[in-house]
PDB file of N, CA and C in Angstrom:
ATOM      1  N   MET A  28     -44.326 134.900 126.215  1.00 79.00           N
ATOM      2  CA  MET A  28     -43.890 135.950 127.095  1.00 79.00           C
ATOM      3  C   MET A  28     -45.046 136.459 127.917  1.00 79.00           C
ATOM      4  N   GLY A  29     -46.111 136.732 127.661  1.00 88.00           N
ATOM      5  CA  GLY A  29     -47.088 137.346 128.530  1.00 88.00           C
ATOM      6  C   GLY A  29     -47.168 138.850 128.306  1.00 88.00           C
ATOM      7  N   THR A  30     -48.303 139.388 128.669  1.00 91.00           N
ATOM      8  CA  THR A  30     -48.549 140.811 128.499  1.00 91.00           C
ATOM      9  C   THR A  30     -49.172 141.348 129.779  1.00 91.00           C
ATOM     10  N   LYS A  31     -49.285 142.653 129.859  1.00 94.00           N
ATOM     11  CA  LYS A  31     -49.884 143.247 131.049  1.00 94.00           C
ATOM     12  C   LYS A  31     -51.303 142.711 131.267  1.00 94.00           C
ATOM     13  N   LYS A  32     -52.088 142.628 130.193  1.00 95.00           N
ATOM     14  CA  LYS A  32     -53.473 142.164 130.305  1.00 95.00           C
ATOM     15  C   LYS A  32     -53.563 140.648 130.516  1.00 95.00           C
ATOM     16  N   TYR A  33     -52.650 139.902 129.890  1.00 94.00           N
ATOM     17  CA  TYR A  33     -52.621 138.431 129.986  1.00 94.00           C
ATOM     18  C   TYR A  33     -51.218 138.013 130.440  1.00 94.00           C
ATOM     19  N   PRO A  34     -50.927 138.122 131.726  1.00 92.00           N
ATOM     20  CA  PRO A  34     -49.553 137.919 132.203  1.00 92.00           C
ATOM     21  C   PRO A  34     -49.032 136.480 132.156  1.00 92.00           C
ATOM     22  N   SER A  35     -49.920 135.504 132.065  1.00 90.00           N
ATOM     23  CA  SER A  35     -49.458 134.118 132.000  1.00 90.00           C
ATOM     24  C   SER A  35     -48.604 133.930 130.745  1.00 90.00           C
ATOM     25  N   GLU A  36     -47.442 133.337 130.907  1.00 87.00           N
ATOM     26  CA  GLU A  36     -46.494 133.178 129.810  1.00 87.00           C
ATOM     27  C   GLU A  36     -47.096 132.469 128.603  1.00 87.00           C
ATOM     28  N   ASN A  37     -47.992 131.531 128.821  1.00 90.00           N
ATOM     29  CA  ASN A  37     -48.547 130.739 127.726  1.00 90.00           C
ATOM     30  C   ASN A  37     -49.999 131.079 127.399  1.00 90.00           C
ATOM     31  N   ALA A  38     -50.480 132.213 127.853  1.00 94.00           N
ATOM     32  CA  ALA A  38     -51.897 132.561 127.661  1.00 94.00           C
ATOM     33  C   ALA A  38     -52.301 132.576 126.187  1.00 94.00           C
ATOM     34  N   TYR A  39     -51.474 133.151 125.365  1.00 95.00           N
ATOM     35  CA  TYR A  39     -51.789 133.252 123.931  1.00 95.00           C
ATOM     36  C   TYR A  39     -51.868 131.869 123.286  1.00 95.00           C
ATOM     37  N   GLN A  40     -50.843 131.046 123.496  1.00 95.00           N
ATOM     38  CA  GLN A  40     -50.831 129.708 122.909  1.00 95.00           C
ATOM     39  C   GLN A  40     -51.965 128.846 123.450  1.00 95.00           C
ATOM     40  N   GLN A  41     -52.233 128.965 124.733  1.00 97.00           N
ATOM     41  CA  GLN A  41     -53.331 128.194 125.315  1.00 97.00           C
ATOM     42  C   GLN A  41     -54.671 128.614 124.727  1.00 97.00           C
ATOM     43  N   PHE A  42     -54.862 129.921 124.530  1.00 97.00           N
ATOM     44  CA  PHE A  42     -56.099 130.408 123.934  1.00 97.00           C
ATOM     45  C   PHE A  42     -56.246 129.870 122.514  1.00 97.00           C
ATOM     46  N   LEU A  43     -55.177 129.956 121.726  1.00 97.00           N
ATOM     47  CA  LEU A  43     -55.245 129.450 120.357  1.00 97.00           C
ATOM     48  C   LEU A  43     -55.546 127.952 120.342  1.00 97.00           C
ATOM     49  N   SER A  44     -54.827 127.203 121.145  1.00 97.00           N
ATOM     50  CA  SER A  44     -55.024 125.748 121.186  1.00 97.00           C
ATOM     51  C   SER A  44     -56.442 125.378 121.579  1.00 97.00           C
ATOM     52  N   SER A  45     -56.994 126.091 122.544  1.00 98.00           N
ATOM     53  CA  SER A  45     -58.353 125.764 122.994  1.00 98.00           C
ATOM     54  C   SER A  45     -59.416 126.218 121.993  1.00 98.00           C
ATOM     55  N   ASN A  46     -58.990 126.942 120.963  1.00 98.00           N
ATOM     56  CA  ASN A  46     -59.917 127.403 119.925  1.00 98.00           C
ATOM     57  C   ASN A  46     -59.477 126.938 118.538  1.00 98.00           C
ATOM     58  N   ASN A  47     -58.958 125.709 118.501  1.00 97.00           N
ATOM     59  CA  ASN A  47     -58.549 125.063 117.245  1.00 97.00           C
ATOM     60  C   ASN A  47     -57.548 125.897 116.443  1.00 97.00           C
ATOM     61  N   GLY A  48     -56.624 126.541 117.126  1.00 97.00           N
ATOM     62  CA  GLY A  48     -55.695 127.424 116.442  1.00 97.00           C
ATOM     63  C   GLY A  48     -54.244 127.065 116.633  1.00 97.00           C
ATOM     64  N   MET A  49     -53.415 127.851 115.966  1.00 97.00           N
ATOM     65  CA  MET A  49     -51.966 127.702 116.050  1.00 97.00           C
ATOM     66  C   MET A  49     -51.335 129.023 115.637  1.00 97.00           C
ATOM     67  N   SER A  50     -50.041 129.179 115.904  1.00 95.00           N
ATOM     68  CA  SER A  50     -49.327 130.368 115.463  1.00 95.00           C
ATOM     69  C   SER A  50     -47.899 130.003 115.104  1.00 95.00           C
ATOM     70  N   ASN A  51     -47.273 130.889 114.330  1.00 93.00           N
ATOM     71  CA  ASN A  51     -45.884 130.704 113.981  1.00 93.00           C
ATOM     72  C   ASN A  51     -45.347 132.042 113.488  1.00 93.00           C
ATOM     73  N   ALA A  52     -44.066 132.075 113.167  1.00 88.00           N
ATOM     74  CA  ALA A  52     -43.435 133.285 112.654  1.00 88.00           C
ATOM     75  C   ALA A  52     -42.204 132.885 111.864  1.00 88.00           C
ATOM     76  N   TYR A  53     -41.794 133.787 111.000  1.00 84.00           N
ATOM     77  CA  TYR A  53     -40.536 133.584 110.285  1.00 84.00           C
ATOM     78  C   TYR A  53     -39.958 134.948 109.952  1.00 84.00           C
ATOM     79  N   THR A  54     -38.656 134.979 109.750  1.00 77.00           N
ATOM     80  CA  THR A  54     -37.979 136.222 109.403  1.00 77.00           C
ATOM     81  C   THR A  54     -37.555 136.153 107.952  1.00 77.00           C
ATOM     82  N   ALA A  55     -38.029 137.112 107.174  1.00 75.00           N
ATOM     83  CA  ALA A  55     -37.653 137.242 105.771  1.00 75.00           C
ATOM     84  C   ALA A  55     -36.513 138.260 105.677  1.00 75.00           C
ATOM     85  N   MET A  56     -36.168 138.640 104.456  1.00 69.00           N
ATOM     86  CA  MET A  56     -35.038 139.535 104.285  1.00 69.00           C
ATOM     87  C   MET A  56     -35.275 140.903 104.936  1.00 69.00           C
ATOM     88  N   THR A  57     -36.479 141.415 104.849  1.00 76.00           N
ATOM     89  CA  THR A  57     -36.723 142.763 105.353  1.00 76.00           C
ATOM     90  C   THR A  57     -37.784 142.844 106.439  1.00 76.00           C
ATOM     91  N   SER A  58     -38.313 141.719 106.869  1.00 81.00           N
ATOM     92  CA  SER A  58     -39.372 141.778 107.876  1.00 81.00           C
ATOM     93  C   SER A  58     -39.491 140.451 108.620  1.00 81.00           C
ATOM     94  N   THR A  59     -40.108 140.528 109.778  1.00 83.00           N
ATOM     95  CA  THR A  59     -40.487 139.324 110.512  1.00 83.00           C
ATOM     96  C   THR A  59     -41.990 139.202 110.383  1.00 83.00           C
ATOM     97  N   ASN A  60     -42.445 138.025 110.032  1.00 90.00           N
ATOM     98  CA  ASN A  60     -43.852 137.784 109.751  1.00 90.00           C
ATOM     99  C   ASN A  60     -44.442 136.857 110.803  1.00 90.00           C
ATOM    100  N   TYR A  61     -45.481 137.322 111.456  1.00 92.00           N
ATOM    101  CA  TYR A  61     -46.193 136.555 112.461  1.00 92.00           C
ATOM    102  C   TYR A  61     -47.549 136.180 111.875  1.00 92.00           C
ATOM    103  N   TYR A  62     -47.983 134.970 112.129  1.00 94.00           N
ATOM    104  CA  TYR A  62     -49.305 134.589 111.667  1.00 94.00           C
ATOM    105  C   TYR A  62     -49.925 133.604 112.642  1.00 94.00           C
ATOM    106  N   PHE A  63     -51.253 133.551 112.602  1.00 96.00           N
ATOM    107  CA  PHE A  63     -51.965 132.589 113.440  1.00 96.00           C
ATOM    108  C   PHE A  63     -53.254 132.191 112.754  1.00 96.00           C
ATOM    109  N   ASP A  64     -53.790 131.106 113.220  1.00 97.00           N
ATOM    110  CA  ASP A  64     -55.062 130.582 112.737  1.00 97.00           C
ATOM    111  C   ASP A  64     -55.879 130.256 113.977  1.00 97.00           C
ATOM    112  N   VAL A  65     -57.169 130.544 113.920  1.00 97.00           N
ATOM    113  CA  VAL A  65     -58.025 130.307 115.075  1.00 97.00           C
ATOM    114  C   VAL A  65     -59.460 130.185 114.582  1.00 97.00           C
ATOM    115  N   ALA A  66     -60.301 129.547 115.360  1.00 98.00           N
ATOM    116  CA  ALA A  66     -61.720 129.431 115.016  1.00 98.00           C
ATOM    117  C   ALA A  66     -62.305 130.839 114.843  1.00 98.00           C
ATOM    118  N   PRO A  67     -63.180 131.019 113.860  1.00 97.00           N
ATOM    119  CA  PRO A  67     -63.727 132.356 113.585  1.00 97.00           C
ATOM    120  C   PRO A  67     -64.333 133.061 114.802  1.00 97.00           C
ATOM    121  N   ASP A  68     -65.031 132.332 115.645  1.00 98.00           N
ATOM    122  CA  ASP A  68     -65.664 132.988 116.797  1.00 98.00           C
ATOM    123  C   ASP A  68     -64.652 133.374 117.883  1.00 98.00           C
ATOM    124  N   ALA A  69     -63.388 132.972 117.735  1.00 98.00           N
ATOM    125  CA  ALA A  69     -62.353 133.322 118.712  1.00 98.00           C
ATOM    126  C   ALA A  69     -61.384 134.374 118.176  1.00 98.00           C
ATOM    127  N   LEU A  70     -61.652 134.906 116.976  1.00 98.00           N
ATOM    128  CA  LEU A  70     -60.724 135.856 116.360  1.00 98.00           C
ATOM    129  C   LEU A  70     -60.514 137.098 117.227  1.00 98.00           C
ATOM    130  N   GLU A  71     -61.571 137.664 117.751  1.00 98.00           N
ATOM    131  CA  GLU A  71     -61.428 138.884 118.557  1.00 98.00           C
ATOM    132  C   GLU A  71     -60.537 138.646 119.783  1.00 98.00           C
ATOM    133  N   GLY A  72     -60.736 137.531 120.470  1.00 97.00           N
ATOM    134  CA  GLY A  72     -59.911 137.202 121.629  1.00 97.00           C
ATOM    135  C   GLY A  72     -58.466 136.956 121.249  1.00 97.00           C
ATOM    136  N   ALA A  73     -58.241 136.320 120.096  1.00 97.00           N
ATOM    137  CA  ALA A  73     -56.877 136.069 119.635  1.00 97.00           C
ATOM    138  C   ALA A  73     -56.173 137.384 119.295  1.00 97.00           C
ATOM    139  N   LEU A  74     -56.868 138.273 118.610  1.00 97.00           N
ATOM    140  CA  LEU A  74     -56.283 139.573 118.272  1.00 97.00           C
ATOM    141  C   LEU A  74     -55.993 140.397 119.521  1.00 97.00           C
ATOM    142  N   ASP A  75     -56.873 140.308 120.513  1.00 97.00           N
ATOM    143  CA  ASP A  75     -56.661 141.027 121.770  1.00 97.00           C
ATOM    144  C   ASP A  75     -55.382 140.546 122.445  1.00 97.00           C
ATOM    145  N   ARG A  76     -55.193 139.250 122.486  1.00 96.00           N
ATOM    146  CA  ARG A  76     -53.990 138.687 123.109  1.00 96.00           C
ATOM    147  C   ARG A  76     -52.747 138.982 122.278  1.00 96.00           C
ATOM    148  N   PHE A  77     -52.847 138.820 120.965  1.00 96.00           N
ATOM    149  CA  PHE A  77     -51.706 139.035 120.078  1.00 96.00           C
ATOM    150  C   PHE A  77     -51.237 140.493 120.114  1.00 96.00           C
ATOM    151  N   SER A  78     -52.156 141.417 120.058  1.00 96.00           N
ATOM    152  CA  SER A  78     -51.781 142.836 120.042  1.00 96.00           C
ATOM    153  C   SER A  78     -51.064 143.248 121.331  1.00 96.00           C
ATOM    154  N   GLY A  79     -51.358 142.574 122.419  1.00 95.00           N
ATOM    155  CA  GLY A  79     -50.701 142.883 123.687  1.00 95.00           C
ATOM    156  C   GLY A  79     -49.193 142.718 123.645  1.00 95.00           C
ATOM    157  N   PHE A  80     -48.701 141.839 122.778  1.00 91.00           N
ATOM    158  CA  PHE A  80     -47.250 141.650 122.656  1.00 91.00           C
ATOM    159  C   PHE A  80     -46.569 142.909 122.127  1.00 91.00           C
ATOM    160  N   PHE A  81     -47.316 143.754 121.425  1.00 92.00           N
ATOM    161  CA  PHE A  81     -46.763 144.981 120.852  1.00 92.00           C
ATOM    162  C   PHE A  81     -47.126 146.212 121.675  1.00 92.00           C
ATOM    163  N   ILE A  82     -48.184 146.098 122.482  1.00 95.00           N
ATOM    164  CA  ILE A  82     -48.662 147.236 123.263  1.00 95.00           C
ATOM    165  C   ILE A  82     -48.037 147.259 124.657  1.00 95.00           C
ATOM    166  N   GLU A  83     -48.149 146.141 125.387  1.00 93.00           N
ATOM    167  CA  GLU A  83     -47.634 146.070 126.759  1.00 93.00           C
ATOM    168  C   GLU A  83     -47.039 144.695 127.055  1.00 93.00           C
ATOM    169  N   PRO A  84     -45.930 144.356 126.373  1.00 89.00           N
ATOM    170  CA  PRO A  84     -45.313 143.050 126.632  1.00 89.00           C
ATOM    171  C   PRO A  84     -44.654 143.008 128.007  1.00 89.00           C
ATOM    172  N   LEU A  85     -44.618 141.828 128.571  1.00 89.00           N
ATOM    173  CA  LEU A  85     -43.854 141.611 129.807  1.00 89.00           C
ATOM    174  C   LEU A  85     -42.554 140.916 129.413  1.00 89.00           C
ATOM    175  N   PHE A  86     -41.464 141.445 129.857  1.00 82.00           N
ATOM    176  CA  PHE A  86     -40.173 140.844 129.545  1.00 82.00           C
ATOM    177  C   PHE A  86     -39.618 140.156 130.785  1.00 82.00           C
ATOM    178  N   ASN A  87     -40.293 139.090 131.187  1.00 79.00           N
ATOM    179  CA  ASN A  87     -39.840 138.278 132.298  1.00 79.00           C
ATOM    180  C   ASN A  87     -38.433 137.778 131.980  1.00 79.00           C
ATOM    181  N   GLU A  88     -37.520 137.920 132.918  1.00 79.00           N
ATOM    182  CA  GLU A  88     -36.117 137.582 132.675  1.00 79.00           C
ATOM    183  C   GLU A  88     -35.929 136.122 132.248  1.00 79.00           C
ATOM    184  N   ASP A  89     -36.609 135.187 132.915  1.00 80.00           N
ATOM    185  CA  ASP A  89     -36.475 133.765 132.559  1.00 80.00           C
ATOM    186  C   ASP A  89     -36.967 133.501 131.140  1.00 80.00           C
ATOM    187  N   CYS A  90     -38.112 134.048 130.813  1.00 75.00           N
ATOM    188  CA  CYS A  90     -38.697 133.846 129.486  1.00 75.00           C
ATOM    189  C   CYS A  90     -37.816 134.471 128.406  1.00 75.00           C
ATOM    190  N   THR A  91     -37.329 135.659 128.661  1.00 79.00           N
ATOM    191  CA  THR A  91     -36.471 136.344 127.694  1.00 79.00           C
ATOM    192  C   THR A  91     -35.193 135.544 127.452  1.00 79.00           C
ATOM    193  N   GLU A  92     -34.604 135.021 128.495  1.00 83.00           N
ATOM    194  CA  GLU A  92     -33.385 134.218 128.356  1.00 83.00           C
ATOM    195  C   GLU A  92     -33.650 132.955 127.538  1.00 83.00           C
ATOM    196  N   ARG A  93     -34.775 132.295 127.783  1.00 81.00           N
ATOM    197  CA  ARG A  93     -35.121 131.100 126.995  1.00 81.00           C
ATOM    198  C   ARG A  93     -35.310 131.455 125.518  1.00 81.00           C
ATOM    199  N   GLU A  94     -35.933 132.578 125.243  1.00 77.00           N
ATOM    200  CA  GLU A  94     -36.156 133.001 123.854  1.00 77.00           C
ATOM    201  C   GLU A  94     -34.831 133.308 123.165  1.00 77.00           C
ATOM    202  N   ILE A  95     -33.931 133.973 123.853  1.00 82.00           N
ATOM    203  CA  ILE A  95     -32.604 134.253 123.290  1.00 82.00           C
ATOM    204  C   ILE A  95     -31.893 132.953 122.952  1.00 82.00           C
ATOM    205  N   LYS A  96     -31.946 131.988 123.848  1.00 86.00           N
ATOM    206  CA  LYS A  96     -31.294 130.695 123.608  1.00 86.00           C
ATOM    207  C   LYS A  96     -31.942 129.963 122.434  1.00 86.00           C
ATOM    208  N   ALA A  97     -33.260 130.042 122.309  1.00 78.00           N
ATOM    209  CA  ALA A  97     -33.959 129.377 121.203  1.00 78.00           C
ATOM    210  C   ALA A  97     -33.567 129.992 119.858  1.00 78.00           C
ATOM    211  N   VAL A  98     -33.503 131.316 119.800  1.00 78.00           N
ATOM    212  CA  VAL A  98     -33.109 131.996 118.562  1.00 78.00           C
ATOM    213  C   VAL A  98     -31.668 131.658 118.212  1.00 78.00           C
ATOM    214  N   ASP A  99     -30.788 131.665 119.199  1.00 82.00           N
ATOM    215  CA  ASP A  99     -29.387 131.332 118.968  1.00 82.00           C
ATOM    216  C   ASP A  99     -29.239 129.893 118.488  1.00 82.00           C
ATOM    217  N   SER A 100     -29.986 128.984 119.092  1.00 83.00           N
ATOM    218  CA  SER A 100     -29.927 127.579 118.695  1.00 83.00           C
ATOM    219  C   SER A 100     -30.391 127.397 117.249  1.00 83.00           C
ATOM    220  N   GLU A 101     -31.471 128.075 116.875  1.00 77.00           N
ATOM    221  CA  GLU A 101     -31.959 127.968 115.498  1.00 77.00           C
ATOM    222  C   GLU A 101     -30.938 128.548 114.521  1.00 77.00           C
ATOM    223  N   HIS A 102     -30.324 129.663 114.891  1.00 71.00           N
ATOM    224  CA  HIS A 102     -29.302 130.271 114.024  1.00 71.00           C
ATOM    225  C   HIS A 102     -28.115 129.316 113.837  1.00 71.00           C
ATOM    226  N   LYS A 103     -27.645 128.712 114.915  1.00 79.00           N
ATOM    227  CA  LYS A 103     -26.524 127.772 114.817  1.00 79.00           C
ATOM    228  C   LYS A 103     -26.889 126.572 113.954  1.00 79.00           C
ATOM    229  N   LYS A 104     -28.131 126.097 114.084  1.00 77.00           N
ATOM    230  CA  LYS A 104     -28.596 124.979 113.248  1.00 77.00           C
ATOM    231  C   LYS A 104     -28.587 125.391 111.780  1.00 77.00           C
ATOM    232  N   ASN A 105     -29.065 126.600 111.493  1.00 69.00           N
ATOM    233  CA  ASN A 105     -29.113 127.074 110.112  1.00 69.00           C
ATOM    234  C   ASN A 105     -27.732 127.206 109.501  1.00 69.00           C
ATOM    235  N   LEU A 106     -26.742 127.571 110.298  1.00 72.00           N
ATOM    236  CA  LEU A 106     -25.387 127.714 109.779  1.00 72.00           C
ATOM    237  C   LEU A 106     -24.824 126.387 109.271  1.00 72.00           C
ATOM    238  N   GLN A 107     -25.387 125.285 109.730  1.00 79.00           N
ATOM    239  CA  GLN A 107     -24.937 123.965 109.289  1.00 79.00           C
ATOM    240  C   GLN A 107     -25.606 123.544 107.979  1.00 79.00           C
ATOM    241  N   ASN A 108     -26.581 124.324 107.533  1.00 74.00           N
ATOM    242  CA  ASN A 108     -27.360 123.992 106.341  1.00 74.00           C
ATOM    243  C   ASN A 108     -26.826 124.800 105.161  1.00 74.00           C
ATOM    244  N   ASP A 109     -26.178 124.130 104.217  1.00 77.00           N
ATOM    245  CA  ASP A 109     -25.575 124.815 103.078  1.00 77.00           C
ATOM    246  C   ASP A 109     -26.595 125.602 102.259  1.00 77.00           C
ATOM    247  N   MET A 110     -27.786 125.064 102.096  1.00 75.00           N
ATOM    248  CA  MET A 110     -28.822 125.773 101.326  1.00 75.00           C
ATOM    249  C   MET A 110     -29.195 127.083 102.028  1.00 75.00           C
ATOM    250  N   TRP A 111     -29.293 127.064 103.346  1.00 70.00           N
ATOM    251  CA  TRP A 111     -29.643 128.278 104.087  1.00 70.00           C
ATOM    252  C   TRP A 111     -28.530 129.308 103.945  1.00 70.00           C
ATOM    253  N   VAL A 112     -27.284 128.879 104.102  1.00 69.00           N
ATOM    254  CA  VAL A 112     -26.146 129.791 103.987  1.00 69.00           C
ATOM    255  C   VAL A 112     -26.104 130.390 102.578  1.00 69.00           C
ATOM    256  N   SER A 113     -26.311 129.568 101.574  1.00 76.00           N
ATOM    257  CA  SER A 113     -26.317 130.059 100.195  1.00 76.00           C
ATOM    258  C   SER A 113     -27.440 131.078  99.987  1.00 76.00           C
ATOM    259  N   SER A 114     -28.602 130.801 100.519  1.00 76.00           N
ATOM    260  CA  SER A 114     -29.732 131.721 100.406  1.00 76.00           C
ATOM    261  C   SER A 114     -29.427 133.056 101.071  1.00 76.00           C
ATOM    262  N   GLU A 115     -28.856 133.006 102.269  1.00 73.00           N
ATOM    263  CA  GLU A 115     -28.505 134.241 102.977  1.00 73.00           C
ATOM    264  C   GLU A 115     -27.448 135.030 102.204  1.00 73.00           C
ATOM    265  N   PHE A 116     -26.487 134.333 101.625  1.00 72.00           N
ATOM    266  CA  PHE A 116     -25.450 134.989 100.833  1.00 72.00           C
ATOM    267  C   PHE A 116     -26.069 135.722  99.644  1.00 72.00           C
ATOM    268  N   HIS A 117     -26.986 135.056  98.952  1.00 74.00           N
ATOM    269  CA  HIS A 117     -27.623 135.677  97.795  1.00 74.00           C
ATOM    270  C   HIS A 117     -28.475 136.889  98.194  1.00 74.00           C
ATOM    271  N   LYS A 118     -29.077 136.841  99.352  1.00 74.00           N
ATOM    272  CA  LYS A 118     -29.842 138.001  99.833  1.00 74.00           C
ATOM    273  C   LYS A 118     -28.920 139.197 100.049  1.00 74.00           C
ATOM    274  N   VAL A 119     -27.778 138.952 100.654  1.00 74.00           N
ATOM    275  CA  VAL A 119     -26.823 140.034 100.918  1.00 74.00           C
ATOM    276  C   VAL A 119     -26.323 140.614  99.599  1.00 74.00           C
ATOM    277  N   VAL A 120     -25.981 139.770  98.657  1.00 76.00           N
ATOM    278  CA  VAL A 120     -25.499 140.244  97.358  1.00 76.00           C
ATOM    279  C   VAL A 120     -26.586 141.065  96.677  1.00 76.00           C
ATOM    280  N   TYR A 121     -27.815 140.595  96.710  1.00 71.00           N
ATOM    281  CA  TYR A 121     -28.935 141.311  96.098  1.00 71.00           C
ATOM    282  C   TYR A 121     -29.084 142.697  96.712  1.00 71.00           C
ATOM    283  N   VAL A 122     -29.055 142.775  98.027  1.00 72.00           N
ATOM    284  CA  VAL A 122     -29.205 144.067  98.710  1.00 72.00           C
ATOM    285  C   VAL A 122     -28.051 144.994  98.338  1.00 72.00           C
ATOM    286  N   CYS A 123     -26.834 144.478  98.319  1.00 78.00           N
ATOM    287  CA  CYS A 123     -25.679 145.303  97.958  1.00 78.00           C
ATOM    288  C   CYS A 123     -25.810 145.825  96.534  1.00 78.00           C
ATOM    289  N   LEU A 124     -26.224 144.982  95.608  1.00 75.00           N
ATOM    290  CA  LEU A 124     -26.403 145.419  94.222  1.00 75.00           C
ATOM    291  C   LEU A 124     -27.523 146.437  94.109  1.00 75.00           C
ATOM    292  N   TRP A 125     -28.594 146.230  94.828  1.00 73.00           N
ATOM    293  CA  TRP A 125     -29.728 147.143  94.791  1.00 73.00           C
ATOM    294  C   TRP A 125     -29.313 148.522  95.305  1.00 73.00           C
ATOM    295  N   PHE A 126     -28.585 148.542  96.413  1.00 74.00           N
ATOM    296  CA  PHE A 126     -28.135 149.821  96.956  1.00 74.00           C
ATOM    297  C   PHE A 126     -27.126 150.495  96.025  1.00 74.00           C
ATOM    298  N   SER A 127     -26.235 149.739  95.439  1.00 73.00           N
ATOM    299  CA  SER A 127     -25.249 150.352  94.556  1.00 73.00           C
ATOM    300  C   SER A 127     -25.924 150.939  93.310  1.00 73.00           C
ATOM    301  N   ASP A 128     -26.975 150.298  92.811  1.00 68.00           N
ATOM    302  CA  ASP A 128     -27.723 150.846  91.675  1.00 68.00           C
ATOM    303  C   ASP A 128     -28.507 152.092  92.066  1.00 68.00           C
ATOM    304  N   SER A 129     -29.052 152.105  93.271  1.00 63.00           N
ATOM    305  CA  SER A 129     -29.864 153.250  93.672  1.00 63.00           C
ATOM    306  C   SER A 129     -29.011 154.471  94.027  1.00 63.00           C
ATOM    307  N   ILE A 130     -27.738 154.240  94.341  1.00 61.00           N
ATOM    308  CA  ILE A 130     -26.839 155.348  94.679  1.00 61.00           C
ATOM    309  C   ILE A 130     -26.299 155.976  93.394  1.00 61.00           C
ATOM    310  N   SER A 131     -26.085 155.152  92.380  1.00 55.00           N
ATOM    311  CA  SER A 131     -25.493 155.641  91.118  1.00 55.00           C
ATOM    312  C   SER A 131     -26.396 156.611  90.397  1.00 55.00           C
TER     313      SER A 131
END
């Protein structure tokens, strides 16, 4: 997406790649986890770029639409995976049981 300080859509990924790095993310039951790896001498620059996504993100319409489609595509793919569906079901049951115990 790009940020006010680094408006190029791929600035973060390009910086990581040029400094032997990578990034990824995943969504757990209660949080989304972002992580990256980069050469030690490039950590400050990586953190500067990464923090911009939370401080001053740019929501370019084209980029946002592509991201929505990517998330939707991954969700549809996951729905075809019985193990994923079973895991999600068990998470929901766990949360419901936890809340019912905490209310009682």
